[in-house]
Structure formats: structure tokens, C-alpha cells
């Protein structure tokens, strides 16, 4: 089976766009972090974080700088991953981002 020349996968294009536009990467991560709250929808957020990691250094380099093993990062940023807060913070810091909190507009009486 031959590969088609000149074609770029959707994932590769996504990573290139994130690498080329820092504001887009931040907005992308803000949107992607929302599904992390729901275990049934967590995969989308983890895969988005993986794309950002690939755009800003790659999984191996980010894992090394964050002080975690490459295997742990691969497993953590898989569709079934479940990152610890420590890992999430270290990865975000390594790619030049940080976690923030905002109101969910819920008021409990």
C-alpha cells in the first residue's frame, strides 16, 4: 500500500497550527479543560492537551522537563488517562501555561 504524497493528517495540521499561534493554543486549552470535569467526556480534553504538548516540545521532551517518565505522560494523555493534579500542573507549566479557576455560575443555598 503506497502513501499519498503531499497529504498531511488532521492531527499534524492541528499541532502545526497550535505551534504557530500561541493565543490559539491557550484558547484551545481553555475549551478543552472543561470536559475534564466529566469522566464520560474526559478523553477529548486529554487528547487536546496531548496535541498542545506535541506542539510545544513533544511528549518526550515535555515529560523530561516536567520530571515524569515518557511512558507516564503517554498513558496520562491517552483517552483513558486520569492525570493527577501534580502531573497536570507540571505539564501545563512546561508548555508555558497554568491552571486557573473561574466561577461556574452555580450558587448553592
CSV table of C-alpha atoms in Angstrom, one decimal:
chain,number,residue,atom,x,y,z
A,1,UNK,CA,0.0,0.0,0.0
A,2,UNK,CA,1.5,3.3,-1.0
A,3,UNK,CA,1.2,6.5,0.9
A,4,UNK,CA,-0.3,9.6,-0.8
A,5,UNK,CA,2.4,12.3,-1.2
A,6,UNK,CA,1.7,15.8,0.0
A,7,UNK,CA,-1.1,14.9,2.4
A,8,UNK,CA,-0.9,16.0,6.0
A,9,UNK,CA,-3.0,14.3,8.7
A,10,UNK,CA,-5.6,16.3,10.6
A,11,UNK,CA,-3.6,15.8,13.8
A,12,UNK,CA,-0.4,17.0,12.2
A,13,UNK,CA,-2.1,20.1,10.9
A,14,UNK,CA,-3.7,20.8,14.2
A,15,UNK,CA,-0.3,20.5,16.0
A,16,UNK,CA,1.3,22.8,13.5
A,17,UNK,CA,-1.5,25.4,13.9
A,18,UNK,CA,-1.2,25.3,17.7
A,19,UNK,CA,2.6,25.7,17.5
A,20,UNK,CA,2.3,28.7,15.2
A,21,UNK,CA,-0.4,30.6,17.2
A,22,UNK,CA,0.1,30.8,21.0
A,23,UNK,CA,-3.2,32.6,21.5
A,24,UNK,CA,-5.0,29.8,19.6
A,25,UNK,CA,-3.2,27.2,21.8
A,26,UNK,CA,-4.4,28.9,25.0
A,27,UNK,CA,-8.0,29.3,23.8
A,28,UNK,CA,-7.9,25.7,22.6
A,29,UNK,CA,-6.8,24.5,26.1
A,30,UNK,CA,-9.4,26.6,27.9
A,31,UNK,CA,-12.1,24.9,25.8
A,32,UNK,CA,-10.5,21.5,26.2
A,33,UNK,CA,-10.2,21.7,30.0
A,34,UNK,CA,-14.0,21.9,30.5
A,35,UNK,CA,-14.6,18.3,29.6
A,36,UNK,CA,-12.0,17.1,32.2
A,37,UNK,CA,-14.7,17.6,34.9
A,38,UNK,CA,-16.8,14.9,33.4
A,39,UNK,CA,-15.3,11.4,33.4
A,40,UNK,CA,-17.5,10.4,30.5
A,41,UNK,CA,-16.1,13.2,28.3
A,42,UNK,CA,-12.6,13.4,29.7
A,43,UNK,CA,-10.9,11.9,26.6
A,44,UNK,CA,-11.4,15.0,24.5
A,45,UNK,CA,-9.6,17.2,26.9
A,46,UNK,CA,-6.7,14.8,27.4
A,47,UNK,CA,-6.2,14.4,23.7
A,48,UNK,CA,-6.3,18.2,23.3
A,49,UNK,CA,-3.6,18.6,25.9
A,50,UNK,CA,-1.6,15.9,24.2
A,51,UNK,CA,-1.8,18.0,20.9
A,52,UNK,CA,-0.6,21.0,22.8
A,53,UNK,CA,2.3,19.0,24.3
A,54,UNK,CA,3.2,17.8,20.8
A,55,UNK,CA,3.1,21.4,19.5
A,56,UNK,CA,5.3,22.7,22.3
A,57,UNK,CA,8.2,20.3,22.6
A,58,UNK,CA,6.8,16.8,22.1
A,59,UNK,CA,5.9,14.1,24.6
A,60,UNK,CA,9.5,13.0,25.4
A,61,UNK,CA,10.9,16.5,25.9
A,62,UNK,CA,7.9,17.7,27.9
A,63,UNK,CA,7.9,14.6,30.1
A,64,UNK,CA,11.6,15.0,30.8
A,65,UNK,CA,11.3,18.7,31.7
A,66,UNK,CA,8.2,18.1,33.8
A,67,UNK,CA,10.0,15.4,35.8
A,68,UNK,CA,7.8,12.5,34.8
A,69,UNK,CA,8.5,9.4,32.6
A,70,UNK,CA,7.6,9.5,29.0
A,71,UNK,CA,5.5,6.3,29.5
A,72,UNK,CA,3.6,8.0,32.3
A,73,UNK,CA,2.9,11.0,30.1
A,74,UNK,CA,1.7,8.8,27.1
A,75,UNK,CA,-0.6,6.9,29.5
A,76,UNK,CA,-1.8,10.1,31.2
A,77,UNK,CA,-2.7,11.8,27.9
A,78,UNK,CA,-4.5,8.9,26.4
A,79,UNK,CA,-8.3,8.7,26.1
A,80,UNK,CA,-8.5,6.7,29.3
A,81,UNK,CA,-5.9,8.8,31.2
A,82,UNK,CA,-6.6,10.2,34.6
A,83,UNK,CA,-3.8,12.8,35.4
A,84,UNK,CA,-3.0,13.7,38.9
A,85,UNK,CA,-3.1,17.4,39.7
A,86,UNK,CA,0.7,17.3,40.2
A,87,UNK,CA,1.2,15.9,36.7
A,88,UNK,CA,-1.3,18.3,35.1
A,89,UNK,CA,0.3,21.3,36.7
A,90,UNK,CA,3.8,20.1,35.7
A,91,UNK,CA,2.8,19.5,32.1
A,92,UNK,CA,1.0,22.9,31.8
A,93,UNK,CA,3.9,24.7,33.3
A,94,UNK,CA,6.3,23.0,30.9
A,95,UNK,CA,4.3,24.2,27.9
A,96,UNK,CA,4.1,27.7,29.3
A,97,UNK,CA,0.5,27.6,30.6
A,98,UNK,CA,-1.1,27.4,34.0
A,99,UNK,CA,-4.3,26.3,35.5
A,100,UNK,CA,-6.9,28.9,36.6
A,101,UNK,CA,-10.2,28.8,38.2
A,102,UNK,CA,-13.4,30.7,37.3
A,103,UNK,CA,-17.0,30.7,38.5
A,104,UNK,CA,-19.2,28.0,37.1
A,105,UNK,CA,-22.2,30.3,37.9
A,106,UNK,CA,-23.7,27.9,40.4
A,107,UNK,CA,-25.0,29.2,43.6
A,108,UNK,CA,-25.6,26.7,46.4
A,109,UNK,CA,-28.1,27.8,49.1
